[in-house]
Amino acid sequence: NAGVTQTPKFRVLKTGQSMTLLCAQDMNHEYMYWYRQDPGMGLRLIHYSVGEGTTAKGEVPDGYNVSRLKKQNFLLGLESAAPSQTSVYFCASSGGRDSSNQPQHFGDGTRLSIL
Amino acid sequence: AQSVTQPDIHITVSEGASLELRCNYSYGATPYLFWYVQSPGQGLQLLLKYFSGDTLVQGIKGFEAEFKRSQSSFNLRKPSVHWSDAAEYFCAVGAYSGGGADGLTFGKGTHLIIQP
């Protein structure tokens, strides 16, 4: 039982490059989330999805795009990476409408450095 | 909008001593509250959660937390800490509105140091 799996675990980019972070969950969860974690800031919500084909903005969405084409996958894209996007990115998932009291399950994170 | 305050950035406790980590929240309705623990280089592990009912919640690893609506607090406690408890602890509040789950708002974390 893998839970929430994030790919890749580490990545270094140059300013202006693009990349996609992949999150996959095998718990049949409806809801998925992308957070970023910066020193002294806790975790902040970037985007989230309440079901396949839907996405919504979180607290810090600028510079990121997301897609949820399949229920089990949630992709986070950086179209033109900036040094301010250097961070640790966490994906999470939780149960759906019939289980709204379920906690979020987190992946192990992706460490992204933008030079 | 909801918010979470963890007043203590760092806390140092001797091994075997009791622990209390503070968490205050701001939310307009009944909150869903969580405590997560993060070891260095790792993801977040859920310690315990409060949704409703009994205001004293038991979690894993011997942790408990008490929801106090009048004080807008959800403090985490452990009667006797172990060296393996050294980690970063995050309190979070969830907004579950309109049948959806709109994501968690986290505090900035408390770094727990255990002295031998």
PDB file of C-alpha atoms in Angstrom:
ATOM      1  CA  ASN A   1       0.000   0.000   0.000  1.00  0.00           C
ATOM      2  CA  ALA A   2       1.958   2.994  -1.321  1.00  0.00           C
ATOM      3  CA  GLY A   3      -0.435   5.778  -0.183  1.00  0.00           C
ATOM      4  CA  VAL A   4       0.671   9.065  -1.748  1.00  0.00           C
ATOM      5  CA  THR A   5       3.687   8.936  -4.059  1.00  0.00           C
ATOM      6  CA  GLN A   6       5.484  11.996  -5.372  1.00  0.00           C
ATOM      7  CA  THR A   7       7.808  12.070  -8.368  1.00  0.00           C
ATOM      8  CA  PRO A   8      10.586  13.219  -8.528  1.00  0.00           C
ATOM      9  CA  LYS A   9      12.037  13.456  -5.010  1.00  0.00           C
ATOM     10  CA  PHE A  10      14.686  16.016  -5.937  1.00  0.00           C
ATOM     11  CA  ARG A  11      15.154  18.375  -8.862  1.00  0.00           C
ATOM     12  CA  VAL A  12      17.351  21.319  -9.749  1.00  0.00           C
ATOM     13  CA  LEU A  13      16.162  23.724 -12.421  1.00  0.00           C
ATOM     14  CA  LYS A  14      17.466  26.843 -14.037  1.00  0.00           C
ATOM     15  CA  THR A  15      15.401  30.018 -13.993  1.00  0.00           C
ATOM     16  CA  GLY A  16      12.894  29.978 -16.833  1.00  0.00           C
ATOM     17  CA  GLN A  17      12.768  26.211 -17.246  1.00  0.00           C
ATOM     18  CA  SER A  18       9.528  24.328 -16.929  1.00  0.00           C
ATOM     19  CA  MET A  19       8.707  21.102 -15.166  1.00  0.00           C
ATOM     20  CA  THR A  20       5.869  18.990 -13.840  1.00  0.00           C
ATOM     21  CA  LEU A  21       5.606  17.346 -10.458  1.00  0.00           C
ATOM     22  CA  LEU A  22       3.519  14.209 -10.306  1.00  0.00           C
ATOM     23  CA  CYS A  23       1.423  13.042  -7.381  1.00  0.00           C
ATOM     24  CA  ALA A  24      -0.255   9.649  -7.386  1.00  0.00           C
ATOM     25  CA  GLN A  25      -2.528   8.142  -4.739  1.00  0.00           C
ATOM     26  CA  ASP A  26      -3.855   4.617  -4.538  1.00  0.00           C
ATOM     27  CA  MET A  27      -6.547   5.151  -1.870  1.00  0.00           C
ATOM     28  CA  ASN A  28      -9.337   6.168  -4.269  1.00  0.00           C
ATOM     29  CA  HIS A  29      -9.486   9.586  -2.618  1.00  0.00           C
ATOM     30  CA  GLU A  30     -11.614  12.338  -4.128  1.00  0.00           C
ATOM     31  CA  TYR A  31      -9.598  15.276  -2.868  1.00  0.00           C
ATOM     32  CA  MET A  32      -5.991  16.094  -3.651  1.00  0.00           C
ATOM     33  CA  TYR A  33      -3.793  19.017  -2.678  1.00  0.00           C
ATOM     34  CA  TRP A  34      -0.467  20.649  -3.417  1.00  0.00           C
ATOM     35  CA  TYR A  35       1.356  22.540  -0.665  1.00  0.00           C
ATOM     36  CA  ARG A  36       4.718  24.228  -0.491  1.00  0.00           C
ATOM     37  CA  GLN A  37       6.847  24.339   2.639  1.00  0.00           C
ATOM     38  CA  ASP A  38       9.331  27.121   3.249  1.00  0.00           C
ATOM     39  CA  PRO A  39      11.481  27.661   6.357  1.00  0.00           C
ATOM     40  CA  GLY A  40       9.524  29.375   9.119  1.00  0.00           C
ATOM     41  CA  MET A  41       6.344  29.451   7.030  1.00  0.00           C
ATOM     42  CA  GLY A  42       4.725  26.109   7.657  1.00  0.00           C
ATOM     43  CA  LEU A  43       2.845  24.627   4.709  1.00  0.00           C
ATOM     44  CA  ARG A  44       0.820  26.795   2.355  1.00  0.00           C
ATOM     45  CA  LEU A  45      -1.829  25.542  -0.040  1.00  0.00           C
ATOM     46  CA  ILE A  46      -1.065  26.119  -3.726  1.00  0.00           C
ATOM     47  CA  HIS A  47      -3.964  24.396  -5.540  1.00  0.00           C
ATOM     48  CA  TYR A  48      -6.378  21.649  -4.775  1.00  0.00           C
ATOM     49  CA  SER A  49      -8.898  19.409  -6.489  1.00  0.00           C
ATOM     50  CA  VAL A  50     -12.217  18.076  -5.210  1.00  0.00           C
ATOM     51  CA  GLY A  51     -12.571  15.526  -7.982  1.00  0.00           C
ATOM     52  CA  GLU A  52     -11.425  14.349 -11.372  1.00  0.00           C
ATOM     53  CA  GLY A  53     -11.441  17.215 -13.862  1.00  0.00           C
ATOM     54  CA  THR A  54     -11.738  19.937 -11.228  1.00  0.00           C
ATOM     55  CA  THR A  55      -9.139  22.264  -9.715  1.00  0.00           C
ATOM     56  CA  ALA A  56      -9.211  25.316  -7.468  1.00  0.00           C
ATOM     57  CA  LYS A  57      -6.762  27.932  -6.248  1.00  0.00           C
ATOM     58  CA  GLY A  58      -5.345  27.902  -2.785  1.00  0.00           C
ATOM     59  CA  GLU A  59      -3.455  30.527  -0.832  1.00  0.00           C
ATOM     60  CA  VAL A  60      -0.386  30.868  -3.107  1.00  0.00           C
ATOM     61  CA  PRO A  61      -1.379  29.818  -6.666  1.00  0.00           C
ATOM     62  CA  ASP A  62       0.620  32.322  -8.735  1.00  0.00           C
ATOM     63  CA  GLY A  63       3.225  30.787 -11.025  1.00  0.00           C
ATOM     64  CA  TYR A  64       1.716  27.300 -10.850  1.00  0.00           C
ATOM     65  CA  ASN A  65      -0.810  25.330 -12.847  1.00  0.00           C
ATOM     66  CA  VAL A  66      -2.429  22.003 -12.024  1.00  0.00           C
ATOM     67  CA  SER A  67      -4.392  19.283 -13.735  1.00  0.00           C
ATOM     68  CA  ARG A  68      -6.462  16.338 -12.516  1.00  0.00           C
ATOM     69  CA  LEU A  69      -7.173  14.291 -15.622  1.00  0.00           C
ATOM     70  CA  LYS A  70      -7.327  11.026 -13.681  1.00  0.00           C
ATOM     71  CA  LYS A  71      -8.719  10.583 -10.192  1.00  0.00           C
ATOM     72  CA  GLN A  72      -5.522   9.055  -8.869  1.00  0.00           C
ATOM     73  CA  ASN A  73      -3.140  11.692 -10.267  1.00  0.00           C
ATOM     74  CA  PHE A  74      -2.652  15.371  -9.533  1.00  0.00           C
ATOM     75  CA  LEU A  75       0.000  17.252 -11.515  1.00  0.00           C
ATOM     76  CA  LEU A  76       1.671  20.504 -10.517  1.00  0.00           C
ATOM     77  CA  GLY A  77       3.319  22.495 -13.281  1.00  0.00           C
ATOM     78  CA  LEU A  78       5.806  25.325 -13.256  1.00  0.00           C
ATOM     79  CA  GLU A  79       5.751  26.996 -16.674  1.00  0.00           C
ATOM     80  CA  SER A  80       8.694  29.327 -16.084  1.00  0.00           C
ATOM     81  CA  ALA A  81      10.540  28.545 -12.877  1.00  0.00           C
ATOM     82  CA  ALA A  82      11.713  31.391 -10.654  1.00  0.00           C
ATOM     83  CA  PRO A  83      14.142  31.305  -7.683  1.00  0.00           C
ATOM     84  CA  SER A  84      11.207  32.211  -5.392  1.00  0.00           C
ATOM     85  CA  GLN A  85       9.735  28.799  -6.194  1.00  0.00           C
ATOM     86  CA  THR A  86      12.635  27.018  -4.527  1.00  0.00           C
ATOM     87  CA  SER A  87      10.822  25.008  -1.885  1.00  0.00           C
ATOM     88  CA  VAL A  88       9.749  21.597  -0.706  1.00  0.00           C
ATOM     89  CA  TYR A  89       6.480  20.578  -2.328  1.00  0.00           C
ATOM     90  CA  PHE A  90       4.046  18.213  -0.664  1.00  0.00           C
ATOM     91  CA  CYS A  91       1.078  16.473  -2.164  1.00  0.00           C
ATOM     92  CA  ALA A  92      -1.794  15.228  -0.012  1.00  0.00           C
ATOM     93  CA  SER A  93      -5.085  13.439  -0.510  1.00  0.00           C
ATOM     94  CA  SER A  94      -8.223  12.826   1.518  1.00  0.00           C
ATOM     95  CA  GLY A  95     -11.534  11.026   1.255  1.00  0.00           C
ATOM     96  CA  GLY A  96     -14.535  12.335  -0.620  1.00  0.00           C
ATOM     97  CA  ARG A  97     -17.983  13.754   0.047  1.00  0.00           C
ATOM     98  CA  ASP A  98     -19.185  10.771   2.035  1.00  0.00           C
ATOM     99  CA  SER A  99     -16.148  10.886   4.267  1.00  0.00           C
ATOM    100  CA  SER A 100     -15.526  14.584   4.749  1.00  0.00           C
ATOM    101  CA  ASN A 101     -14.118  13.924   8.192  1.00  0.00           C
ATOM    102  CA  GLN A 102     -11.084  12.134   6.839  1.00  0.00           C
ATOM    103  CA  PRO A 103      -7.643  13.592   7.452  1.00  0.00           C
ATOM    104  CA  GLN A 104      -5.173  14.316   4.700  1.00  0.00           C
ATOM    105  CA  HIS A 105      -2.442  11.826   3.851  1.00  0.00           C
ATOM    106  CA  PHE A 106       0.849  13.337   2.736  1.00  0.00           C
ATOM    107  CA  GLY A 107       3.559  12.236   0.356  1.00  0.00           C
ATOM    108  CA  ASP A 108       7.247  12.427   1.245  1.00  0.00           C
ATOM    109  CA  GLY A 109       7.819  15.662  -0.647  1.00  0.00           C
ATOM    110  CA  THR A 110       9.760  16.953  -3.645  1.00  0.00           C
ATOM    111  CA  ARG A 111      12.759  19.180  -3.008  1.00  0.00           C
ATOM    112  CA  LEU A 112      12.981  21.697  -5.829  1.00  0.00           C
ATOM    113  CA  SER A 113      15.823  24.180  -6.281  1.00  0.00           C
ATOM    114  CA  ILE A 114      15.710  26.940  -8.878  1.00  0.00           C
ATOM    115  CA  LEU A 115      19.061  28.460  -9.761  1.00  0.00           C
TER     116      LEU A 115
ATOM    117  CA  ALA B   1     -10.376  33.105   6.509  1.00  0.00           C
ATOM    118  CA  GLN B   2      -9.011  30.703   9.066  1.00  0.00           C
ATOM    119  CA  SER B   3      -5.610  30.993  10.716  1.00  0.00           C
ATOM    120  CA  VAL B   4      -3.430  29.040  13.124  1.00  0.00           C
ATOM    121  CA  THR B   5      -0.872  30.371  15.576  1.00  0.00           C
ATOM    122  CA  GLN B   6       1.814  28.281  17.194  1.00  0.00           C
ATOM    123  CA  PRO B   7       3.408  30.728  19.626  1.00  0.00           C
ATOM    124  CA  ASP B   8       6.547  28.708  20.299  1.00  0.00           C
ATOM    125  CA  ILE B   9       9.051  28.401  17.459  1.00  0.00           C
ATOM    126  CA  HIS B  10      11.386  26.177  19.509  1.00  0.00           C
ATOM    127  CA  ILE B  11      10.824  24.177  22.677  1.00  0.00           C
ATOM    128  CA  THR B  12      13.475  22.244  24.589  1.00  0.00           C
ATOM    129  CA  VAL B  13      12.393  19.476  26.956  1.00  0.00           C
ATOM    130  CA  SER B  14      14.379  16.947  28.936  1.00  0.00           C
ATOM    131  CA  GLU B  15      13.829  13.305  28.107  1.00  0.00           C
ATOM    132  CA  GLY B  16      11.173  11.880  30.392  1.00  0.00           C
ATOM    133  CA  ALA B  17       9.613  15.268  31.120  1.00  0.00           C
ATOM    134  CA  SER B  18       6.110  16.268  30.140  1.00  0.00           C
ATOM    135  CA  LEU B  19       5.363  18.271  27.027  1.00  0.00           C
ATOM    136  CA  GLU B  20       2.734  20.778  25.952  1.00  0.00           C
ATOM    137  CA  LEU B  21       2.756  22.438  22.540  1.00  0.00           C
ATOM    138  CA  ARG B  22       0.400  25.345  22.097  1.00  0.00           C
ATOM    139  CA  CYS B  23      -1.947  25.972  19.196  1.00  0.00           C
ATOM    140  CA  ASN B  24      -4.515  28.728  18.782  1.00  0.00           C
ATOM    141  CA  TYR B  25      -6.840  28.935  15.827  1.00  0.00           C
ATOM    142  CA  SER B  26      -9.216  31.410  14.271  1.00  0.00           C
ATOM    143  CA  TYR B  27     -12.194  30.050  12.385  1.00  0.00           C
ATOM    144  CA  GLY B  28     -15.777  31.198  12.024  1.00  0.00           C
ATOM    145  CA  ALA B  29     -17.464  27.834  12.413  1.00  0.00           C
ATOM    146  CA  THR B  30     -16.762  24.570  14.181  1.00  0.00           C
ATOM    147  CA  PRO B  31     -13.186  23.749  13.235  1.00  0.00           C
ATOM    148  CA  TYR B  32     -11.636  20.509  12.150  1.00  0.00           C
ATOM    149  CA  LEU B  33      -8.260  20.421  13.937  1.00  0.00           C
ATOM    150  CA  PHE B  34      -5.166  18.348  13.382  1.00  0.00           C
ATOM    151  CA  TRP B  35      -1.676  17.832  14.717  1.00  0.00           C
ATOM    152  CA  TYR B  36       1.003  16.526  12.378  1.00  0.00           C
ATOM    153  CA  VAL B  37       4.635  15.608  13.073  1.00  0.00           C
ATOM    154  CA  GLN B  38       7.481  15.923  10.604  1.00  0.00           C
ATOM    155  CA  SER B  39      10.883  14.321  11.080  1.00  0.00           C
ATOM    156  CA  PRO B  40      13.830  15.829   9.167  1.00  0.00           C
ATOM    157  CA  GLY B  41      13.585  15.172   5.440  1.00  0.00           C
ATOM    158  CA  GLN B  42      10.283  13.377   5.812  1.00  0.00           C
ATOM    159  CA  GLY B  43       6.664  14.023   5.028  1.00  0.00           C
ATOM    160  CA  LEU B  44       3.947  14.781   7.548  1.00  0.00           C
ATOM    161  CA  GLN B  45       2.476  12.107   9.769  1.00  0.00           C
ATOM    162  CA  LEU B  46      -0.904  12.585  11.392  1.00  0.00           C
ATOM    163  CA  LEU B  47      -0.751  12.408  15.202  1.00  0.00           C
ATOM    164  CA  LEU B  48      -4.413  13.059  15.967  1.00  0.00           C
ATOM    165  CA  LYS B  49      -7.505  14.883  14.794  1.00  0.00           C
ATOM    166  CA  TYR B  50     -10.600  16.512  16.232  1.00  0.00           C
ATOM    167  CA  PHE B  51     -13.857  16.734  14.347  1.00  0.00           C
ATOM    168  CA  SER B  52     -16.540  16.612  17.025  1.00  0.00           C
ATOM    169  CA  GLY B  53     -17.521  14.903  20.254  1.00  0.00           C
ATOM    170  CA  ASP B  54     -15.131  14.357  23.127  1.00  0.00           C
ATOM    171  CA  THR B  55     -12.840  17.359  23.425  1.00  0.00           C
ATOM    172  CA  LEU B  56      -9.909  15.260  24.666  1.00  0.00           C
ATOM    173  CA  VAL B  57      -8.477  13.391  21.711  1.00  0.00           C
ATOM    174  CA  GLN B  58      -6.024  10.518  21.901  1.00  0.00           C
ATOM    175  CA  GLY B  59      -3.483  10.003  19.153  1.00  0.00           C
ATOM    176  CA  ILE B  60      -0.562   7.850  18.218  1.00  0.00           C
ATOM    177  CA  LYS B  61       2.784   7.677  20.020  1.00  0.00           C
ATOM    178  CA  GLY B  62       1.198   8.559  23.366  1.00  0.00           C
ATOM    179  CA  PHE B  63       0.088  12.065  22.340  1.00  0.00           C
ATOM    180  CA  GLU B  64      -3.197  13.691  23.247  1.00  0.00           C
ATOM    181  CA  ALA B  65      -4.788  17.076  22.579  1.00  0.00           C
ATOM    182  CA  GLU B  66      -7.630  19.007  24.147  1.00  0.00           C
ATOM    183  CA  PHE B  67     -10.013  21.208  22.191  1.00  0.00           C
ATOM    184  CA  LYS B  68     -11.085  24.275  24.159  1.00  0.00           C
ATOM    185  CA  ARG B  69     -13.623  26.293  22.216  1.00  0.00           C
ATOM    186  CA  SER B  70     -13.677  29.147  24.743  1.00  0.00           C
ATOM    187  CA  GLN B  71      -9.928  29.638  24.334  1.00  0.00           C
ATOM    188  CA  SER B  72      -9.763  28.762  20.624  1.00  0.00           C
ATOM    189  CA  SER B  73      -7.004  26.351  21.488  1.00  0.00           C
ATOM    190  CA  PHE B  74      -5.975  22.830  20.615  1.00  0.00           C
ATOM    191  CA  ASN B  75      -2.833  22.126  22.660  1.00  0.00           C
ATOM    192  CA  LEU B  76      -0.836  18.950  22.201  1.00  0.00           C
ATOM    193  CA  ARG B  77       0.432  17.062  25.256  1.00  0.00           C
ATOM    194  CA  LYS B  78       2.534  14.072  26.133  1.00  0.00           C
ATOM    195  CA  PRO B  79       3.227  12.963  29.712  1.00  0.00           C
ATOM    196  CA  SER B  80       6.774  11.731  29.104  1.00  0.00           C
ATOM    197  CA  VAL B  81       8.815  12.504  26.007  1.00  0.00           C
ATOM    198  CA  HIS B  82      11.341  10.214  24.359  1.00  0.00           C
ATOM    199  CA  TRP B  83      14.406  11.240  22.349  1.00  0.00           C
ATOM    200  CA  SER B  84      12.613   9.976  19.226  1.00  0.00           C
ATOM    201  CA  ASP B  85       9.960  12.683  19.680  1.00  0.00           C
ATOM    202  CA  ALA B  86      12.422  15.338  18.504  1.00  0.00           C
ATOM    203  CA  ALA B  87      10.811  16.731  15.338  1.00  0.00           C
ATOM    204  CA  GLU B  88       8.768  19.579  13.903  1.00  0.00           C
ATOM    205  CA  TYR B  89       5.134  19.713  14.991  1.00  0.00           C
ATOM    206  CA  PHE B  90       2.387  21.390  13.013  1.00  0.00           C
ATOM    207  CA  CYS B  91      -1.091  22.318  14.087  1.00  0.00           C
ATOM    208  CA  ALA B  92      -3.639  22.731  11.288  1.00  0.00           C
ATOM    209  CA  VAL B  93      -7.268  23.732  10.859  1.00  0.00           C
ATOM    210  CA  GLY B  94      -9.449  22.417   8.069  1.00  0.00           C
ATOM    211  CA  ALA B  95     -12.336  24.105   6.313  1.00  0.00           C
ATOM    212  CA  TYR B  96     -14.847  21.591   5.103  1.00  0.00           C
ATOM    213  CA  SER B  97     -17.525  23.673   3.453  1.00  0.00           C
ATOM    214  CA  GLY B  98     -20.154  22.930   0.877  1.00  0.00           C
ATOM    215  CA  GLY B  99     -19.452  19.208   0.896  1.00  0.00           C
ATOM    216  CA  GLY B 100     -15.884  19.776  -0.167  1.00  0.00           C
ATOM    217  CA  ALA B 101     -12.573  19.840   1.627  1.00  0.00           C
ATOM    218  CA  ASP B 102     -10.867  23.131   0.926  1.00  0.00           C
ATOM    219  CA  GLY B 103      -7.446  22.306   2.225  1.00  0.00           C
ATOM    220  CA  LEU B 104      -5.704  22.840   5.526  1.00  0.00           C
ATOM    221  CA  THR B 105      -4.284  26.002   7.037  1.00  0.00           C
ATOM    222  CA  PHE B 106      -1.112  25.257   8.961  1.00  0.00           C
ATOM    223  CA  GLY B 107       0.673  26.984  11.759  1.00  0.00           C
ATOM    224  CA  LYS B 108       4.339  27.777  11.241  1.00  0.00           C
ATOM    225  CA  GLY B 109       5.424  24.854  13.364  1.00  0.00           C
ATOM    226  CA  THR B 110       7.164  24.209  16.674  1.00  0.00           C
ATOM    227  CA  HIS B 111      10.600  22.629  16.631  1.00  0.00           C
ATOM    228  CA  LEU B 112      10.931  20.213  19.558  1.00  0.00           C
ATOM    229  CA  ILE B 113      14.396  19.523  20.960  1.00  0.00           C
ATOM    230  CA  ILE B 114      14.904  16.722  23.479  1.00  0.00           C
ATOM    231  CA  GLN B 115      17.737  17.051  25.969  1.00  0.00           C
ATOM    232  CA  PRO B 116      19.273  13.831  27.338  1.00  0.00           C
TER     233      PRO B 116
END
